[in-house]
PDB file of C-alpha atoms in Angstrom:
ATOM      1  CA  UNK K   1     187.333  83.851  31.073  1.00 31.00           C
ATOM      2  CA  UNK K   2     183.964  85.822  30.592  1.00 31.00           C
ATOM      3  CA  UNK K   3     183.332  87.761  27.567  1.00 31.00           C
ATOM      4  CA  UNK K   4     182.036  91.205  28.575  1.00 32.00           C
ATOM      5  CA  UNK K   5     179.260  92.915  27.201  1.00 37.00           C
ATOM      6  CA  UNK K   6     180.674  96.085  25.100  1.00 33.00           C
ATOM      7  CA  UNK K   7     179.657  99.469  26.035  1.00 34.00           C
ATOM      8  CA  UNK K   8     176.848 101.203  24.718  1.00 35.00           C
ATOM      9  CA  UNK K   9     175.649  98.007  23.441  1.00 46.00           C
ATOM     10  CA  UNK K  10     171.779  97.481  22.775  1.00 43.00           C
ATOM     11  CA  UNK K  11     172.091  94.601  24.419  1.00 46.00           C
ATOM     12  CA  UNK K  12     172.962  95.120  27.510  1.00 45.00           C
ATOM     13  CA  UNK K  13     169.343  94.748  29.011  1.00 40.00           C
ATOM     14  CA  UNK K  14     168.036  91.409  29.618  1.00 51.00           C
ATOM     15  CA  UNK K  15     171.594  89.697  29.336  1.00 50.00           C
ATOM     16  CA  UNK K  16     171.798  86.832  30.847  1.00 50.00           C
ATOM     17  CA  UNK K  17     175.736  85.543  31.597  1.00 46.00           C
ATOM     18  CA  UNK K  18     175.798  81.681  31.860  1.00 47.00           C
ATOM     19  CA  UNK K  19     179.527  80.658  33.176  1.00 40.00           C
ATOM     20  CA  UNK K  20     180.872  77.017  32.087  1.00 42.00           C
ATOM     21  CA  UNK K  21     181.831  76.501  35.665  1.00 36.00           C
ATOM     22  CA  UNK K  22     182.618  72.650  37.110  1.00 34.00           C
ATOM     23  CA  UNK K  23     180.440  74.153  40.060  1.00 36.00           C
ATOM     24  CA  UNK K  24     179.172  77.144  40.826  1.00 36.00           C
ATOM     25  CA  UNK K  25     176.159  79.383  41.545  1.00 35.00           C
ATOM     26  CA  UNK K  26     172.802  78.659  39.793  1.00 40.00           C
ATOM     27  CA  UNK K  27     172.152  80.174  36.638  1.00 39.00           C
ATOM     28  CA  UNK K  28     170.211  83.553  36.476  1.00 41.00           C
ATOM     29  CA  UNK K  29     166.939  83.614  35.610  1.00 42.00           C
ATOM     30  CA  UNK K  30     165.846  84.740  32.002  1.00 43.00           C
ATOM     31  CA  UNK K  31     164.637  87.951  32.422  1.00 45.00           C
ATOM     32  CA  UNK K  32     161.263  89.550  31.087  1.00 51.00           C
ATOM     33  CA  UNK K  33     162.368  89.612  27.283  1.00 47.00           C
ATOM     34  CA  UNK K  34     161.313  93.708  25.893  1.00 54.00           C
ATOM     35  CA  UNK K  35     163.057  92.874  22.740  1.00 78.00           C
ATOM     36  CA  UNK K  36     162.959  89.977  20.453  1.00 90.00           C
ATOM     37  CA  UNK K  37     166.652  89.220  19.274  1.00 95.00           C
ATOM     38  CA  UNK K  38     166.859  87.376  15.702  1.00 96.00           C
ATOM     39  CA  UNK K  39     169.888  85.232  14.016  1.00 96.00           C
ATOM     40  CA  UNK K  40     169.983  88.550  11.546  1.00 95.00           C
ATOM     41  CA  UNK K  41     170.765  90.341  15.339  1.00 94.00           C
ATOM     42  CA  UNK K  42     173.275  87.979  15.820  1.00 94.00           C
ATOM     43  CA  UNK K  43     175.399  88.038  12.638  1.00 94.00           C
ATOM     44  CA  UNK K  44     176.561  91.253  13.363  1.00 93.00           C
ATOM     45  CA  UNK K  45     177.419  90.723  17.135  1.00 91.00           C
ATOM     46  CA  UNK K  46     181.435  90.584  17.606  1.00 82.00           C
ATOM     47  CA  UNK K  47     182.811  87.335  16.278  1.00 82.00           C
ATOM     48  CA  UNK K  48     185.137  87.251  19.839  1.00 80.00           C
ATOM     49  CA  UNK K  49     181.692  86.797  21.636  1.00 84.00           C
ATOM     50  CA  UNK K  50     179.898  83.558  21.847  1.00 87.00           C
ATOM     51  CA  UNK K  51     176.247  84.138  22.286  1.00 92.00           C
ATOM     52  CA  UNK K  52     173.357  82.171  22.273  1.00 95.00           C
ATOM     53  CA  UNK K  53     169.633  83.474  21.829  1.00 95.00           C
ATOM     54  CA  UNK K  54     166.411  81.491  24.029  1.00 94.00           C
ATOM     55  CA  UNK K  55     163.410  82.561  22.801  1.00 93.00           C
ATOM     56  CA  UNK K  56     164.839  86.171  21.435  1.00 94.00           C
ATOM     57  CA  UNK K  57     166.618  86.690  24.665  1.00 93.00           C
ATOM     58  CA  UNK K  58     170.537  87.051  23.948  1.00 94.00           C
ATOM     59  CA  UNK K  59     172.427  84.586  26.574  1.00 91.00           C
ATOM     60  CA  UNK K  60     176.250  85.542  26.740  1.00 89.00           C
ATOM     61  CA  UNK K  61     178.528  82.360  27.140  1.00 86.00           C
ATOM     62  CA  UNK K  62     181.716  81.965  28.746  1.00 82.00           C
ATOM     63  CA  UNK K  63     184.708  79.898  28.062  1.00 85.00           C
ATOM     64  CA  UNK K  64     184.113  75.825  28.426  1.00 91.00           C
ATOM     65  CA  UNK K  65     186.380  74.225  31.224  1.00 93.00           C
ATOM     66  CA  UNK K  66     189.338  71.574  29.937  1.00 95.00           C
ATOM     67  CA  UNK K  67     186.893  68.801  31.475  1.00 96.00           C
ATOM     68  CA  UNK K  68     184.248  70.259  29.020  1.00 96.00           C
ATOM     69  CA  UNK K  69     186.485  70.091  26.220  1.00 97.00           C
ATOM     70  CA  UNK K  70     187.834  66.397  27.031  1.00 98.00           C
ATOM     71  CA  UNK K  71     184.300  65.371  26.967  1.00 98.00           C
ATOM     72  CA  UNK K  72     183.682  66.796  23.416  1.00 98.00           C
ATOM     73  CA  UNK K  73     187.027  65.565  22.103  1.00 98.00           C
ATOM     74  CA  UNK K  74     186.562  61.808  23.537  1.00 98.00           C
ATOM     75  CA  UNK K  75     183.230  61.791  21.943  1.00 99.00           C
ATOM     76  CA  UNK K  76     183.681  63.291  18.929  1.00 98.00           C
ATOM     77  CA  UNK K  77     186.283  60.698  18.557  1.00 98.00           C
ATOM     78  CA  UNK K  78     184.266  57.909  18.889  1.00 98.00           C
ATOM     79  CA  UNK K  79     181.918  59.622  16.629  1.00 99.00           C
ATOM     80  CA  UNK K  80     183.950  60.295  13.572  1.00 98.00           C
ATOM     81  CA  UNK K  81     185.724  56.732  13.528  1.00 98.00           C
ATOM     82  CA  UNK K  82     181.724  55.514  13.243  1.00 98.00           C
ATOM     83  CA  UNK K  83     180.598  57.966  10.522  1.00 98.00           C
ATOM     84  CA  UNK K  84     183.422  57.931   8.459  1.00 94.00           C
ATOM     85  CA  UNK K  85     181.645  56.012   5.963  1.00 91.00           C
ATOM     86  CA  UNK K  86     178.240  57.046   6.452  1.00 95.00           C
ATOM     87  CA  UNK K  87     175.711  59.431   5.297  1.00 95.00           C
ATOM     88  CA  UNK K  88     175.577  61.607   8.312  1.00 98.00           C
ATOM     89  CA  UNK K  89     177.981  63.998   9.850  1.00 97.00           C
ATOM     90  CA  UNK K  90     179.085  65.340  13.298  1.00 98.00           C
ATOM     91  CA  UNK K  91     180.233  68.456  14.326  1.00 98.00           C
ATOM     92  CA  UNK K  92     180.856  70.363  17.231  1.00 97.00           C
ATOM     93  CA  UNK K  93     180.880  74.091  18.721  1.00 94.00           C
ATOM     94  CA  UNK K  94     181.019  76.985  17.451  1.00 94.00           C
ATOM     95  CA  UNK K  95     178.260  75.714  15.156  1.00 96.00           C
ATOM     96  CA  UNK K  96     174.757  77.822  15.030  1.00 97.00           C
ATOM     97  CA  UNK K  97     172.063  75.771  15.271  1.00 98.00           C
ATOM     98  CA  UNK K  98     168.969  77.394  14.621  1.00 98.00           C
ATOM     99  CA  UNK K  99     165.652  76.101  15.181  1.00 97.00           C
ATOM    100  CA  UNK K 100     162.223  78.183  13.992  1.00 95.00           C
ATOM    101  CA  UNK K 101     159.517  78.307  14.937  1.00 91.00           C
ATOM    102  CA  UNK K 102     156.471  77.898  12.879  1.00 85.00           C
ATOM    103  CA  UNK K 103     157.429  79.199   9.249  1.00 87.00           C
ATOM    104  CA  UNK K 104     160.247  81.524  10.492  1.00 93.00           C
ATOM    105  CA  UNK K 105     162.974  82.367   7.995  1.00 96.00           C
ATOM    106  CA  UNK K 106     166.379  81.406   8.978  1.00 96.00           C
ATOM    107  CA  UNK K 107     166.920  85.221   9.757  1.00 94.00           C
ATOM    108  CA  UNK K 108     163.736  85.604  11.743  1.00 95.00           C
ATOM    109  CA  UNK K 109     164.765  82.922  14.055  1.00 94.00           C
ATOM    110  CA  UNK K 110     164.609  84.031  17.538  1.00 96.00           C
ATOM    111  CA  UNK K 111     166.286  80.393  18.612  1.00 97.00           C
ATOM    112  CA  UNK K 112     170.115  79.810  18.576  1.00 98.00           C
ATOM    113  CA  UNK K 113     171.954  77.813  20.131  1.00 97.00           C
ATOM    114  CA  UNK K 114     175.433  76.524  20.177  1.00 96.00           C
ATOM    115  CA  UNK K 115     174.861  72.949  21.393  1.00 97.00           C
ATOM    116  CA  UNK K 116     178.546  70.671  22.110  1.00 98.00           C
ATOM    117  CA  UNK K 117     177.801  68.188  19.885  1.00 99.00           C
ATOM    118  CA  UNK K 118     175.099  68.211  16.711  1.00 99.00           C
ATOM    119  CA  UNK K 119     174.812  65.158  14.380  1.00 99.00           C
ATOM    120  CA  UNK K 120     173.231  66.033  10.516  1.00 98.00           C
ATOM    121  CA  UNK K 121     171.456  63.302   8.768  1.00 97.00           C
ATOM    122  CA  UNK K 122     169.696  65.476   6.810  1.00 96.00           C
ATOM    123  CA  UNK K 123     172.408  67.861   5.184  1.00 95.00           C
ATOM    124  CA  UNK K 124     169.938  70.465   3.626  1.00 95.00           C
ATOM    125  CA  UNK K 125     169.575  72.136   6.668  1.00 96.00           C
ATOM    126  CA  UNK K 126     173.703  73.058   6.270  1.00 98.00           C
ATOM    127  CA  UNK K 127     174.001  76.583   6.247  1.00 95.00           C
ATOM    128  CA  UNK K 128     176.204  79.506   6.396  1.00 92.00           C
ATOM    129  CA  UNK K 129     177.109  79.467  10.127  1.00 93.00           C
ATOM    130  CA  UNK K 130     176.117  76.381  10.940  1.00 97.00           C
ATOM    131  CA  UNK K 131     172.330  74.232  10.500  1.00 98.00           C
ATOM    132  CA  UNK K 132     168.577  75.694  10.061  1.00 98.00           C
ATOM    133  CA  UNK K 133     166.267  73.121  10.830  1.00 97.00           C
ATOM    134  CA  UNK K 134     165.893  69.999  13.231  1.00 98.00           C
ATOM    135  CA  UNK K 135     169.199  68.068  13.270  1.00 98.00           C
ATOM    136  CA  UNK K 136     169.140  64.238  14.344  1.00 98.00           C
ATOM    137  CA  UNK K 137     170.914  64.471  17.543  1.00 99.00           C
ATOM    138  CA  UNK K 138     172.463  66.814  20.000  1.00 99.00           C
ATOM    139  CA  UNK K 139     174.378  66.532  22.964  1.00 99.00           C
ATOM    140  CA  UNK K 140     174.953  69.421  25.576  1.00 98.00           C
ATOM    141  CA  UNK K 141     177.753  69.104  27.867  1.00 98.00           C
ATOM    142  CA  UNK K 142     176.263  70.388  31.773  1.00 95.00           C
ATOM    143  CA  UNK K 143     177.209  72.062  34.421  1.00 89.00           C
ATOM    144  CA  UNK K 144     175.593  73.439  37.794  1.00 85.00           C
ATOM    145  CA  UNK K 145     175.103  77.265  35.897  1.00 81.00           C
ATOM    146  CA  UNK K 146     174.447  75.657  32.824  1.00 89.00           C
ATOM    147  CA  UNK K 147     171.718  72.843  33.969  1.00 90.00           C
ATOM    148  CA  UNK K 148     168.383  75.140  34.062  1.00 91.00           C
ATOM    149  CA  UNK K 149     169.296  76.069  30.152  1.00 92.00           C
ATOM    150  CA  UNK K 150     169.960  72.114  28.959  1.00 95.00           C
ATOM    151  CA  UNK K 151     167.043  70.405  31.366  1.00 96.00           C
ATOM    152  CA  UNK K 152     164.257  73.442  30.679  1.00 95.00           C
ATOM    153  CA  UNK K 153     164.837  75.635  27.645  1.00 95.00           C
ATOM    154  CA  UNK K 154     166.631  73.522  25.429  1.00 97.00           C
ATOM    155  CA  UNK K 155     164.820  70.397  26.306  1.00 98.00           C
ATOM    156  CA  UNK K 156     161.458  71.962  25.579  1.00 97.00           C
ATOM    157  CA  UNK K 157     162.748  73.335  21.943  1.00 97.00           C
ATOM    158  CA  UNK K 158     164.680  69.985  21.337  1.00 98.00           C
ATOM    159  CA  UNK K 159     161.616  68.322  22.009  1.00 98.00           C
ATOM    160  CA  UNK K 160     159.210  70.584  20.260  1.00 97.00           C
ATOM    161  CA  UNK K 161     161.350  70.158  17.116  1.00 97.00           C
ATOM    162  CA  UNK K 162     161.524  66.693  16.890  1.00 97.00           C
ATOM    163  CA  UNK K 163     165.012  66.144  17.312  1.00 98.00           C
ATOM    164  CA  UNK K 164     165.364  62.206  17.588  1.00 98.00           C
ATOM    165  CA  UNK K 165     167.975  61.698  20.729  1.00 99.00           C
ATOM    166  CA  UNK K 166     169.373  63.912  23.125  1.00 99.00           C
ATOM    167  CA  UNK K 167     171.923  63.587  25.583  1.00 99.00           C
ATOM    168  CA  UNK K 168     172.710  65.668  28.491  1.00 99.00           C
ATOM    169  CA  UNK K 169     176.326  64.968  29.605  1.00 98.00           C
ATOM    170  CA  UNK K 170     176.772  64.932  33.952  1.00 97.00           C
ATOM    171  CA  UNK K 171     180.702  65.661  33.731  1.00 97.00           C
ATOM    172  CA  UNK K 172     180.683  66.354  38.044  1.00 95.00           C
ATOM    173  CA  UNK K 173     178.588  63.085  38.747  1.00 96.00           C
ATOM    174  CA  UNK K 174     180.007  60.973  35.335  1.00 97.00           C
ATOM    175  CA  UNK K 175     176.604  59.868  34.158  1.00 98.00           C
ATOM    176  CA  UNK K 176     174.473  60.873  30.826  1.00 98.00           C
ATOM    177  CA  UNK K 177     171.253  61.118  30.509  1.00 98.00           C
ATOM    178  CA  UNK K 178     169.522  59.886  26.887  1.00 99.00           C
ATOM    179  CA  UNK K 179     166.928  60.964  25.575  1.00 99.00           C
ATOM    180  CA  UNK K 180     164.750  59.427  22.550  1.00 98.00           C
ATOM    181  CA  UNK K 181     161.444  61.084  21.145  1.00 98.00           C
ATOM    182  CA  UNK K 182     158.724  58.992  21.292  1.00 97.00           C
ATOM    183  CA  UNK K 183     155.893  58.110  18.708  1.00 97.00           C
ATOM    184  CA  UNK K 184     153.908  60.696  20.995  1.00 97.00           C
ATOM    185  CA  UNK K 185     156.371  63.563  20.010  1.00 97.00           C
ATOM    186  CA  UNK K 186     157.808  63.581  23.742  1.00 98.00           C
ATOM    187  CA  UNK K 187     160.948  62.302  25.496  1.00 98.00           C
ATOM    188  CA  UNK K 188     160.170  59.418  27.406  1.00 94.00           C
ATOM    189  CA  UNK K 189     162.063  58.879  30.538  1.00 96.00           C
ATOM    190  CA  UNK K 190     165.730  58.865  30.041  1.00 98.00           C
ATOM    191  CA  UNK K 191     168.207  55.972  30.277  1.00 98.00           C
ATOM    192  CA  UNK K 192     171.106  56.592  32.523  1.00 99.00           C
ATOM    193  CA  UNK K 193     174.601  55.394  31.695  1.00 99.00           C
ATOM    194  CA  UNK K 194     177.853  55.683  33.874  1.00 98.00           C
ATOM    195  CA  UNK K 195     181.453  55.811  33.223  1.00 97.00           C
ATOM    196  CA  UNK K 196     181.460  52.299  33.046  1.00 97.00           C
ATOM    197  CA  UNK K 197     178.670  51.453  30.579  1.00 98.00           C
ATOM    198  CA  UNK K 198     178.334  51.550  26.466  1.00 98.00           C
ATOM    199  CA  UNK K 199     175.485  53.615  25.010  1.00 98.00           C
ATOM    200  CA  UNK K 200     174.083  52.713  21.786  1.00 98.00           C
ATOM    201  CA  UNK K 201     173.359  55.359  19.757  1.00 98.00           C
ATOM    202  CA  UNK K 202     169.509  54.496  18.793  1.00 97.00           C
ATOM    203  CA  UNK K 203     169.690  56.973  15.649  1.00 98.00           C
ATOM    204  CA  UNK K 204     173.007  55.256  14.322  1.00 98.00           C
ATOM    205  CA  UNK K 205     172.367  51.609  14.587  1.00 94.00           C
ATOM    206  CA  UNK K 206     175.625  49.838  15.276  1.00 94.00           C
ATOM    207  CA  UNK K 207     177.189  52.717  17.194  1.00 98.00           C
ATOM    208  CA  UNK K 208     178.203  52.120  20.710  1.00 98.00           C
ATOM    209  CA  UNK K 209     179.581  55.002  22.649  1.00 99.00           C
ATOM    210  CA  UNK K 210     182.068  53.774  25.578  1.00 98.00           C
ATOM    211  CA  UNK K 211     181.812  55.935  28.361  1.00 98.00           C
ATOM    212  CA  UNK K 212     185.114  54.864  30.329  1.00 98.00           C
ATOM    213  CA  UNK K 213     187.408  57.170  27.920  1.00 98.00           C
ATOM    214  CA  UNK K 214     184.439  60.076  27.695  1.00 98.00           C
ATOM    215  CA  UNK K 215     185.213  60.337  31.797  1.00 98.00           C
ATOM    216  CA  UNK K 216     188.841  59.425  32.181  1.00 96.00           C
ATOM    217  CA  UNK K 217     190.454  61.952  33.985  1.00 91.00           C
ATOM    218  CA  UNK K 218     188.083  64.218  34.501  1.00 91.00           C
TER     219      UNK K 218
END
């Protein structure tokens, strides 16, 4: 299901709709932005919306697929059973992440995002809605309408915030690809792990994701 725009809605111009499709059409281009949409814009949206914002442009999202959700659920699994007894803690969407830029207050912020997966370290950043600030790791679940927004505009903020590991989940092809930020402040190449490997989770030492469950069935 898509989530429609509602009438006479300020938004309406430069919307971009990105469907959670298994495959599908490429995702439209962000338009030229006239209007710089803040997390203070987004609080009063309708809660029976899921939006993002890129860059102050509001991106409308659509309903995740049951492969989508399997993915989260296997991983999020593993996950939880690791941090049970550790400092940090993971969560999953709905959960506003919101990263500033320069010295942005968290209601300035003109980037929010609802990636699948976030892992806290630091808990300060907890907040209201979700996390202001640069969380430890995040992983984004892809697809073909979806792929511009988590291999372009998200990896360019990830990586501009320093956010230590990132991992792009291939649910049509069953691979991931992992990301770790180098002393440099840049992703390196990525490692690439199939449904039949283990990743180890370089910003939780002693965790070791296995990827045969993650893909089963999908």
């Amino acid at each position: 299901m898509v989530f429609r725009n509602r009438k006479k809605d300020k938004r309406s111009k430069g919307v971009v709709i990105l469907k959670h499709t298994m495959r599908g059409c490429n995702p439209m281009p962000l338009p030229e932005r006239k209007n710089r949409y803040t997390y203070a814009d987004y609080l009063t949206w309708s809660e029976n919306e899921r939006w993002e914002i890129i860059d102050g442009v509001p991106i409308l999202q659509a309903a995740p697929t049951w492969q989508h959700q399997a993915i989260v659920r296997e991983l999020l699994t593993q996950f939880n059973i690791y941090l049970k007894n550790e400092p940090c803690e993971v969560f999953a969407s709905p959960f506003d992440l919101r990263l500033p830029e320069r010295n942005q207050k968290d209601e300035e912020t003109t980037f929010v995002v609802q990636p699948d997966i976030i892992v806290v370290c630091d808990k300060q950043g907890l907040k209201g809605t979700g996390y202001y600030g640069t969380p430890t790791m995040l992983i984004e679940i892809s697809s073909p309408s979806t792929a511009r927004s988590d291999k372009v505009w998200k990896f360019r903020r990830y990586e501009a915030a320093g956010v230590k590991e990132y991992w792009i989940v291939e649910p049509d092809g069953k691979f991931i690809s992992v990301f770790t930020l180098a002393p440099d402040g840049l992703y390196g190449r990525p490692g690439i792990y199939t449904d039949t490997d283990t990743v180890r989770v370089s910003v939780l030492p002693g965790l070791a994701v296995d990827l045969e469950p993650v893909f089963a069935g999908i």
